[in-house]
Amino acid sequence: MKLDTVVAAAAIVALLGAGTTGAQLPEVLREMVEVRVVNVDVQVVDAEGEPVHGLTAEEFRLFEDGEPVELTNFLALEVGRVAAPPAGPTAAAPTPSPAPESPWPPAEPLRLLVFLDNENLMPAGRRRVAEDLADSLERQLAAQPDLEAMIVAATPTVAQLTPFTRDARQIRAALASLLETTPGGVRREADYRRTMAVIREIWELRGCRDFDRMVAEAAQYAAQRRGQAEQSLTRLGQVVASMAGLPGRKGVLFVGDGEPHQPGARIFLFLGELCADRLNEMAFAAMEQSITGAVEQVTGAANAGRVTLYTLDAAGLRTYSASSVENDLRVFVPSVVNDAAHFSNLQSPLWALAEQTGGRAILDTNRPGGEIERVARDFASYYSLGFRPDRPADGAMHRIRVELAGRNRGIRLRYRPSYQDRTEAEKLVQRALSAGVLGVVENPLSVQVTVGRATRDGRRARSVPVEIVVPSEGLESISEAAGPVSYLGVVLTSRDETGRWLPVRQNVVPLRAGGVERHSIVVQMPLERGENRIVVAVRDELSRVASFMTHSVRLE
């Protein structure tokens, strides 16, 4: 891709290429980039699930890939404040503050994204949960000044109903608008009933002699249900991945009516009960439909992006089929054993998503408001353990284990069991992509982005000039032989209306600092027809201050 640069008051030659690593950095900058701290967030709860406060750094043991590591940073965070680090060799050295009136360091932002799987919800459960969500989030937003919430729904595409906001009225209005749509759970229940009706017709004609035909119907339903479950998890995984670059503590509350770990198992096991000599065969048929791989992809993305997953089963307390009188043929009423297996099957992925990412699963409750508030409180009450790896960032996943010495009775630790050791360049890209998907923008560097007139570039694509203007004021500089120099990390990409991204273009650009009021870079970007969201990230590599912006343009 060609890139042209135009610079006011100074000549700068810069190249932003897809996948490039950037200009050669001076040794002082390389050393600063390589000094990093990996933070591990740990929630400590008692036997009742309440947070345990008052622990010190000396009580924690932290292991990376099975090897003990020394804590270099420690903070105990509680709702509304951050507890000061304790004295001791592993505590971070205190930094004198010019503002003694505030005894606590600035709290990290807390971002809770609520993902409503509208394609897998029933009307009654959705309405009940929406009411509790609106009330609970309103109370927690009032109680926690650093908390922001976003509402996202699968309808069936992922729709962002609100940005990250503290406006409880906006959240309540978004949830009310969702209630006007038809939930997909109604269609899925209808698919199940149709399949059971066909199986009943076959059985009434020939009984178990046509068992293979009944199994074929069950297999067709299971394949369809598996595709739906994997699609739901794919959508969740995309949202989780988009949060990876956001700073602060991040959580996703996934709300659905459960996802079957073994899609179709309910019908397979029913057929095994109907024709008892085929029960073992049907148990194996159910096991073959496992969605374990899809669950692991989501938890892997969450752990890589430092995102904690919480899950809520909106169905609440389920009733057993035997209590229903809608089926006149009692042999076609699933047994209590079948129902119990079905309920466990639906809740198993919800439990795994939360357990494997350090979160909590909310199950078997018709009024989840109190549990939702507990999630919000737990989300803001945790211990942050930091350590410095003795190797350069390698982009790999590393295992984490945390132990608590001397106080293990009745106490449980929740934390993400792995993390991805991303480089600084990778973190900048991830944060830029988060801005493009979630719209979380920041501009402390006062960067300006303007888009010029499009010109034709091929049959469908158009090429537009994107100008990035960065004021010199506020940029740090270092002295080199040719004079003072600033270093600017730049990331540029775009997302079209189908969700497709352009290849990321990234580089570190040296800027001559003396006598220059502003630096301007103009990049020619090929864009498709329709709506395009251009994403620009600019970081002062010396101060580590970064701006993230988006600019929407529609091409006809």
PDB file of C-alpha atoms in Angstrom, residues 135-354:
ATOM      1  CA  ASP A 135     -32.825  -1.951  38.587  1.00  0.00           C
ATOM      2  CA  SER A 136     -29.563  -3.608  39.675  1.00  0.00           C
ATOM      3  CA  LEU A 137     -27.337  -1.684  37.270  1.00  0.00           C
ATOM      4  CA  GLU A 138     -28.974   1.598  38.270  1.00  0.00           C
ATOM      5  CA  ARG A 139     -28.130   0.948  41.923  1.00  0.00           C
ATOM      6  CA  GLN A 140     -24.577  -0.178  41.208  1.00  0.00           C
ATOM      7  CA  LEU A 141     -23.834   2.740  38.869  1.00  0.00           C
ATOM      8  CA  ALA A 142     -24.907   5.074  41.653  1.00  0.00           C
ATOM      9  CA  ALA A 143     -22.746   3.229  44.210  1.00  0.00           C
ATOM     10  CA  GLN A 144     -19.594   2.786  42.086  1.00  0.00           C
ATOM     11  CA  PRO A 145     -18.292   5.997  40.451  1.00  0.00           C
ATOM     12  CA  ASP A 146     -15.776   4.131  38.261  1.00  0.00           C
ATOM     13  CA  LEU A 147     -18.277   1.649  36.806  1.00  0.00           C
ATOM     14  CA  GLU A 148     -19.570   1.872  33.223  1.00  0.00           C
ATOM     15  CA  ALA A 149     -21.967  -0.540  31.552  1.00  0.00           C
ATOM     16  CA  MET A 150     -22.757  -1.392  27.940  1.00  0.00           C
ATOM     17  CA  ILE A 151     -25.741  -3.350  26.588  1.00  0.00           C
ATOM     18  CA  VAL A 152     -25.209  -5.630  23.581  1.00  0.00           C
ATOM     19  CA  ALA A 153     -27.722  -8.083  22.110  1.00  0.00           C
ATOM     20  CA  ALA A 154     -27.657 -10.869  19.523  1.00  0.00           C
ATOM     21  CA  THR A 155     -30.631 -10.078  17.277  1.00  0.00           C
ATOM     22  CA  PRO A 156     -29.300 -12.277  15.468  1.00  0.00           C
ATOM     23  CA  THR A 157     -26.362 -10.055  14.487  1.00  0.00           C
ATOM     24  CA  VAL A 158     -24.562  -8.407  17.386  1.00  0.00           C
ATOM     25  CA  ALA A 159     -26.241  -5.049  18.020  1.00  0.00           C
ATOM     26  CA  GLN A 160     -24.728  -2.458  20.357  1.00  0.00           C
ATOM     27  CA  LEU A 161     -27.753  -1.003  22.167  1.00  0.00           C
ATOM     28  CA  THR A 162     -25.736   1.478  24.270  1.00  0.00           C
ATOM     29  CA  PRO A 163     -22.126   2.616  24.459  1.00  0.00           C
ATOM     30  CA  PHE A 164     -20.260   2.251  27.726  1.00  0.00           C
ATOM     31  CA  THR A 165     -22.239   4.633  29.888  1.00  0.00           C
ATOM     32  CA  ARG A 166     -23.150   5.625  33.433  1.00  0.00           C
ATOM     33  CA  ASP A 167     -26.603   6.779  32.337  1.00  0.00           C
ATOM     34  CA  ALA A 168     -29.048   4.344  33.940  1.00  0.00           C
ATOM     35  CA  ARG A 169     -31.941   5.828  31.936  1.00  0.00           C
ATOM     36  CA  GLN A 170     -30.168   5.016  28.675  1.00  0.00           C
ATOM     37  CA  ILE A 171     -29.635   1.430  29.829  1.00  0.00           C
ATOM     38  CA  ARG A 172     -33.254   1.080  30.908  1.00  0.00           C
ATOM     39  CA  ALA A 173     -34.485   2.415  27.546  1.00  0.00           C
ATOM     40  CA  ALA A 174     -32.231  -0.015  25.636  1.00  0.00           C
ATOM     41  CA  LEU A 175     -33.520  -2.992  27.596  1.00  0.00           C
ATOM     42  CA  ALA A 176     -37.114  -1.839  27.036  1.00  0.00           C
ATOM     43  CA  SER A 177     -36.528  -1.601  23.281  1.00  0.00           C
ATOM     44  CA  LEU A 178     -35.176  -5.153  23.221  1.00  0.00           C
ATOM     45  CA  LEU A 179     -38.409  -6.411  24.772  1.00  0.00           C
ATOM     46  CA  GLU A 180     -40.264  -5.245  21.661  1.00  0.00           C
ATOM     47  CA  THR A 181     -38.445  -7.842  19.518  1.00  0.00           C
ATOM     48  CA  THR A 182     -39.259 -11.546  19.163  1.00  0.00           C
ATOM     49  CA  PRO A 183     -36.722 -13.674  21.067  1.00  0.00           C
ATOM     50  CA  GLY A 184     -35.138 -16.557  19.194  1.00  0.00           C
ATOM     51  CA  GLY A 185     -35.854 -18.976  22.028  1.00  0.00           C
ATOM     52  CA  VAL A 186     -39.443 -19.189  20.790  1.00  0.00           C
ATOM     53  CA  ARG A 187     -38.253 -20.504  17.427  1.00  0.00           C
ATOM     54  CA  ARG A 188     -35.856 -22.975  19.030  1.00  0.00           C
ATOM     55  CA  GLU A 189     -38.578 -24.369  21.279  1.00  0.00           C
ATOM     56  CA  ALA A 190     -40.813 -24.726  18.213  1.00  0.00           C
ATOM     57  CA  ASP A 191     -38.040 -26.686  16.438  1.00  0.00           C
ATOM     58  CA  TYR A 192     -37.854 -29.085  19.395  1.00  0.00           C
ATOM     59  CA  ARG A 193     -41.607 -29.610  19.480  1.00  0.00           C
ATOM     60  CA  ARG A 194     -41.777 -30.258  15.730  1.00  0.00           C
ATOM     61  CA  THR A 195     -39.032 -32.864  15.973  1.00  0.00           C
ATOM     62  CA  MET A 196     -40.776 -34.604  18.872  1.00  0.00           C
ATOM     63  CA  ALA A 197     -44.072 -34.548  16.949  1.00  0.00           C
ATOM     64  CA  VAL A 198     -42.457 -36.264  13.940  1.00  0.00           C
ATOM     65  CA  ILE A 199     -40.833 -38.875  16.201  1.00  0.00           C
ATOM     66  CA  ARG A 200     -44.187 -39.532  17.841  1.00  0.00           C
ATOM     67  CA  GLU A 201     -45.838 -40.107  14.428  1.00  0.00           C
ATOM     68  CA  ILE A 202     -43.130 -42.628  13.514  1.00  0.00           C
ATOM     69  CA  TRP A 203     -43.416 -44.433  16.857  1.00  0.00           C
ATOM     70  CA  GLU A 204     -47.217 -44.644  16.733  1.00  0.00           C
ATOM     71  CA  LEU A 205     -47.031 -46.371  13.334  1.00  0.00           C
ATOM     72  CA  ARG A 206     -44.243 -48.902  13.946  1.00  0.00           C
ATOM     73  CA  GLY A 207     -42.866 -48.383  17.449  1.00  0.00           C
ATOM     74  CA  CYS A 208     -39.194 -49.205  17.976  1.00  0.00           C
ATOM     75  CA  ARG A 209     -39.050 -51.132  14.683  1.00  0.00           C
ATOM     76  CA  ASP A 210     -38.516 -47.762  12.966  1.00  0.00           C
ATOM     77  CA  PHE A 211     -35.902 -46.689  15.489  1.00  0.00           C
ATOM     78  CA  ASP A 212     -33.382 -45.615  12.842  1.00  0.00           C
ATOM     79  CA  ARG A 213     -35.891 -43.168  11.340  1.00  0.00           C
ATOM     80  CA  MET A 214     -36.472 -41.629  14.758  1.00  0.00           C
ATOM     81  CA  VAL A 215     -32.711 -41.364  15.310  1.00  0.00           C
ATOM     82  CA  ALA A 216     -32.336 -39.641  11.933  1.00  0.00           C
ATOM     83  CA  GLU A 217     -34.848 -36.974  13.036  1.00  0.00           C
ATOM     84  CA  ALA A 218     -33.005 -36.557  16.324  1.00  0.00           C
ATOM     85  CA  ALA A 219     -29.639 -36.257  14.548  1.00  0.00           C
ATOM     86  CA  GLN A 220     -31.012 -33.608  12.185  1.00  0.00           C
ATOM     87  CA  TYR A 221     -32.315 -31.583  15.114  1.00  0.00           C
ATOM     88  CA  ALA A 222     -29.030 -32.030  17.036  1.00  0.00           C
ATOM     89  CA  ALA A 223     -26.970 -30.774  14.085  1.00  0.00           C
ATOM     90  CA  GLN A 224     -29.179 -27.708  13.750  1.00  0.00           C
ATOM     91  CA  ARG A 225     -29.059 -27.014  17.499  1.00  0.00           C
ATOM     92  CA  ARG A 226     -25.313 -27.473  17.575  1.00  0.00           C
ATOM     93  CA  GLY A 227     -24.903 -24.926  14.788  1.00  0.00           C
ATOM     94  CA  GLN A 228     -27.061 -22.467  16.722  1.00  0.00           C
ATOM     95  CA  ALA A 229     -25.112 -22.981  19.948  1.00  0.00           C
ATOM     96  CA  GLU A 230     -21.750 -22.590  18.223  1.00  0.00           C
ATOM     97  CA  GLN A 231     -22.995 -19.461  16.455  1.00  0.00           C
ATOM     98  CA  SER A 232     -24.052 -17.966  19.800  1.00  0.00           C
ATOM     99  CA  LEU A 233     -20.621 -18.692  21.266  1.00  0.00           C
ATOM    100  CA  THR A 234     -18.905 -17.285  18.174  1.00  0.00           C
ATOM    101  CA  ARG A 235     -20.800 -14.012  18.602  1.00  0.00           C
ATOM    102  CA  LEU A 236     -19.871 -13.946  22.282  1.00  0.00           C
ATOM    103  CA  GLY A 237     -16.231 -14.637  21.425  1.00  0.00           C
ATOM    104  CA  GLN A 238     -16.139 -11.749  18.948  1.00  0.00           C
ATOM    105  CA  VAL A 239     -17.433  -9.341  21.579  1.00  0.00           C
ATOM    106  CA  VAL A 240     -14.978 -10.668  24.171  1.00  0.00           C
ATOM    107  CA  ALA A 241     -12.065 -10.290  21.736  1.00  0.00           C
ATOM    108  CA  SER A 242     -13.091  -6.709  20.962  1.00  0.00           C
ATOM    109  CA  MET A 243     -12.642  -5.810  24.638  1.00  0.00           C
ATOM    110  CA  ALA A 244      -9.064  -7.076  24.803  1.00  0.00           C
ATOM    111  CA  GLY A 245      -7.441  -3.703  24.213  1.00  0.00           C
ATOM    112  CA  LEU A 246      -9.474  -1.742  26.753  1.00  0.00           C
ATOM    113  CA  PRO A 247      -7.622  -0.616  29.876  1.00  0.00           C
ATOM    114  CA  GLY A 248      -8.862  -1.339  33.366  1.00  0.00           C
ATOM    115  CA  ARG A 249     -10.933  -4.223  34.640  1.00  0.00           C
ATOM    116  CA  LYS A 250     -13.290  -5.753  32.088  1.00  0.00           C
ATOM    117  CA  GLY A 251     -16.157  -8.177  32.483  1.00  0.00           C
ATOM    118  CA  VAL A 252     -18.913  -9.639  30.320  1.00  0.00           C
ATOM    119  CA  LEU A 253     -22.237 -10.778  31.769  1.00  0.00           C
ATOM    120  CA  PHE A 254     -23.617 -13.345  29.313  1.00  0.00           C
ATOM    121  CA  VAL A 255     -27.403 -13.718  29.616  1.00  0.00           C
ATOM    122  CA  GLY A 256     -29.166 -16.628  27.910  1.00  0.00           C
ATOM    123  CA  ASP A 257     -31.405 -19.608  28.507  1.00  0.00           C
ATOM    124  CA  GLY A 258     -28.413 -21.926  28.637  1.00  0.00           C
ATOM    125  CA  GLU A 259     -26.349 -23.434  25.833  1.00  0.00           C
ATOM    126  CA  PRO A 260     -26.499 -27.238  25.474  1.00  0.00           C
ATOM    127  CA  HIS A 261     -23.118 -28.831  26.059  1.00  0.00           C
ATOM    128  CA  GLN A 262     -24.380 -31.773  24.000  1.00  0.00           C
ATOM    129  CA  PRO A 263     -26.973 -30.396  21.551  1.00  0.00           C
ATOM    130  CA  GLY A 264     -29.816 -32.842  20.946  1.00  0.00           C
ATOM    131  CA  ALA A 265     -28.979 -34.912  24.030  1.00  0.00           C
ATOM    132  CA  ARG A 266     -32.499 -34.481  25.375  1.00  0.00           C
ATOM    133  CA  ILE A 267     -34.035 -36.269  22.373  1.00  0.00           C
ATOM    134  CA  PHE A 268     -31.290 -38.898  22.080  1.00  0.00           C
ATOM    135  CA  LEU A 269     -31.718 -39.877  25.743  1.00  0.00           C
ATOM    136  CA  PHE A 270     -35.504 -39.862  25.376  1.00  0.00           C
ATOM    137  CA  LEU A 271     -35.209 -42.339  22.484  1.00  0.00           C
ATOM    138  CA  GLY A 272     -32.939 -44.488  24.668  1.00  0.00           C
ATOM    139  CA  GLU A 273     -35.656 -44.573  27.319  1.00  0.00           C
ATOM    140  CA  LEU A 274     -38.383 -45.197  24.742  1.00  0.00           C
ATOM    141  CA  CYS A 275     -36.505 -48.190  23.308  1.00  0.00           C
ATOM    142  CA  ALA A 276     -34.491 -49.324  26.321  1.00  0.00           C
ATOM    143  CA  ASP A 277     -32.189 -51.721  24.466  1.00  0.00           C
ATOM    144  CA  ARG A 278     -30.702 -48.726  22.581  1.00  0.00           C
ATOM    145  CA  LEU A 279     -29.985 -46.542  25.633  1.00  0.00           C
ATOM    146  CA  ASN A 280     -26.171 -46.920  25.562  1.00  0.00           C
ATOM    147  CA  GLU A 281     -26.098 -46.237  21.838  1.00  0.00           C
ATOM    148  CA  MET A 282     -28.073 -43.012  22.354  1.00  0.00           C
ATOM    149  CA  ALA A 283     -25.796 -41.899  25.175  1.00  0.00           C
ATOM    150  CA  PHE A 284     -22.816 -42.128  22.812  1.00  0.00           C
ATOM    151  CA  ALA A 285     -24.769 -40.312  20.077  1.00  0.00           C
ATOM    152  CA  ALA A 286     -25.351 -37.412  22.480  1.00  0.00           C
ATOM    153  CA  MET A 287     -21.678 -37.241  23.467  1.00  0.00           C
ATOM    154  CA  GLU A 288     -20.630 -36.857  19.821  1.00  0.00           C
ATOM    155  CA  GLN A 289     -22.395 -33.474  19.639  1.00  0.00           C
ATOM    156  CA  SER A 290     -20.225 -31.740  22.265  1.00  0.00           C
ATOM    157  CA  ILE A 291     -19.506 -27.994  21.887  1.00  0.00           C
ATOM    158  CA  THR A 292     -16.508 -28.104  24.238  1.00  0.00           C
ATOM    159  CA  GLY A 293     -14.233 -26.707  21.526  1.00  0.00           C
ATOM    160  CA  ALA A 294     -16.427 -23.628  21.028  1.00  0.00           C
ATOM    161  CA  VAL A 295     -16.503 -22.979  24.784  1.00  0.00           C
ATOM    162  CA  GLU A 296     -12.710 -23.239  24.986  1.00  0.00           C
ATOM    163  CA  GLN A 297     -12.302 -20.728  22.161  1.00  0.00           C
ATOM    164  CA  VAL A 298     -14.350 -18.167  24.086  1.00  0.00           C
ATOM    165  CA  THR A 299     -12.531 -18.746  27.387  1.00  0.00           C
ATOM    166  CA  GLY A 300      -9.194 -18.591  25.570  1.00  0.00           C
ATOM    167  CA  ALA A 301     -10.104 -15.216  24.047  1.00  0.00           C
ATOM    168  CA  ALA A 302     -11.287 -13.962  27.444  1.00  0.00           C
ATOM    169  CA  ASN A 303      -8.110 -14.998  29.246  1.00  0.00           C
ATOM    170  CA  ALA A 304      -5.930 -13.572  26.479  1.00  0.00           C
ATOM    171  CA  GLY A 305      -7.718 -10.229  26.735  1.00  0.00           C
ATOM    172  CA  ARG A 306      -7.993 -10.101  30.553  1.00  0.00           C
ATOM    173  CA  VAL A 307     -11.787 -10.315  30.379  1.00  0.00           C
ATOM    174  CA  THR A 308     -13.762 -12.008  33.161  1.00  0.00           C
ATOM    175  CA  LEU A 309     -16.941 -13.841  32.139  1.00  0.00           C
ATOM    176  CA  TYR A 310     -20.063 -13.961  34.279  1.00  0.00           C
ATOM    177  CA  THR A 311     -23.059 -15.987  33.126  1.00  0.00           C
ATOM    178  CA  LEU A 312     -26.767 -15.824  33.935  1.00  0.00           C
ATOM    179  CA  ASP A 313     -29.316 -18.526  33.162  1.00  0.00           C
ATOM    180  CA  ALA A 314     -32.411 -16.432  32.402  1.00  0.00           C
ATOM    181  CA  ALA A 315     -34.696 -19.485  32.498  1.00  0.00           C
ATOM    182  CA  GLY A 316     -34.499 -19.465  36.283  1.00  0.00           C
ATOM    183  CA  LEU A 317     -36.037 -22.391  38.132  1.00  0.00           C
ATOM    184  CA  ARG A 318     -37.174 -24.898  35.514  1.00  0.00           C
ATOM    185  CA  THR A 319     -40.197 -27.177  35.953  1.00  0.00           C
ATOM    186  CA  TYR A 320     -40.146 -30.894  35.235  1.00  0.00           C
ATOM    187  CA  SER A 321     -42.044 -32.281  32.251  1.00  0.00           C
ATOM    188  CA  ALA A 322     -44.066 -34.633  34.459  1.00  0.00           C
ATOM    189  CA  SER A 323     -45.909 -31.632  35.912  1.00  0.00           C
ATOM    190  CA  SER A 324     -47.252 -30.697  32.470  1.00  0.00           C
ATOM    191  CA  VAL A 325     -50.555 -32.040  31.113  1.00  0.00           C
ATOM    192  CA  GLU A 326     -50.093 -30.859  27.525  1.00  0.00           C
ATOM    193  CA  ASN A 327     -49.009 -34.297  26.226  1.00  0.00           C
ATOM    194  CA  ASP A 328     -51.881 -36.801  26.202  1.00  0.00           C
ATOM    195  CA  LEU A 329     -49.518 -39.729  25.567  1.00  0.00           C
ATOM    196  CA  ARG A 330     -47.609 -40.083  28.817  1.00  0.00           C
ATOM    197  CA  VAL A 331     -44.935 -42.305  27.314  1.00  0.00           C
ATOM    198  CA  PHE A 332     -43.860 -39.217  25.371  1.00  0.00           C
ATOM    199  CA  VAL A 333     -43.333 -37.179  28.525  1.00  0.00           C
ATOM    200  CA  PRO A 334     -39.576 -37.047  29.322  1.00  0.00           C
ATOM    201  CA  SER A 335     -38.693 -38.714  32.600  1.00  0.00           C
ATOM    202  CA  VAL A 336     -37.400 -36.909  35.673  1.00  0.00           C
ATOM    203  CA  VAL A 337     -33.943 -38.346  34.947  1.00  0.00           C
ATOM    204  CA  ASN A 338     -34.111 -37.005  31.383  1.00  0.00           C
ATOM    205  CA  ASP A 339     -35.186 -33.561  32.602  1.00  0.00           C
ATOM    206  CA  ALA A 340     -32.404 -33.412  35.197  1.00  0.00           C
ATOM    207  CA  ALA A 341     -29.821 -34.353  32.565  1.00  0.00           C
ATOM    208  CA  HIS A 342     -31.289 -31.727  30.227  1.00  0.00           C
ATOM    209  CA  PHE A 343     -31.046 -28.953  32.835  1.00  0.00           C
ATOM    210  CA  SER A 344     -27.450 -29.885  33.643  1.00  0.00           C
ATOM    211  CA  ASN A 345     -26.646 -30.044  29.931  1.00  0.00           C
ATOM    212  CA  LEU A 346     -27.891 -26.464  29.411  1.00  0.00           C
ATOM    213  CA  GLN A 347     -26.044 -25.044  32.416  1.00  0.00           C
ATOM    214  CA  SER A 348     -22.714 -26.825  31.959  1.00  0.00           C
ATOM    215  CA  PRO A 349     -21.309 -24.348  29.368  1.00  0.00           C
ATOM    216  CA  LEU A 350     -22.461 -21.389  31.494  1.00  0.00           C
ATOM    217  CA  TRP A 351     -20.564 -22.812  34.454  1.00  0.00           C
ATOM    218  CA  ALA A 352     -17.455 -23.518  32.339  1.00  0.00           C
ATOM    219  CA  LEU A 353     -17.364 -20.029  30.798  1.00  0.00           C
ATOM    220  CA  ALA A 354     -17.368 -18.427  34.246  1.00  0.00           C
TER     221      ALA A 354
END
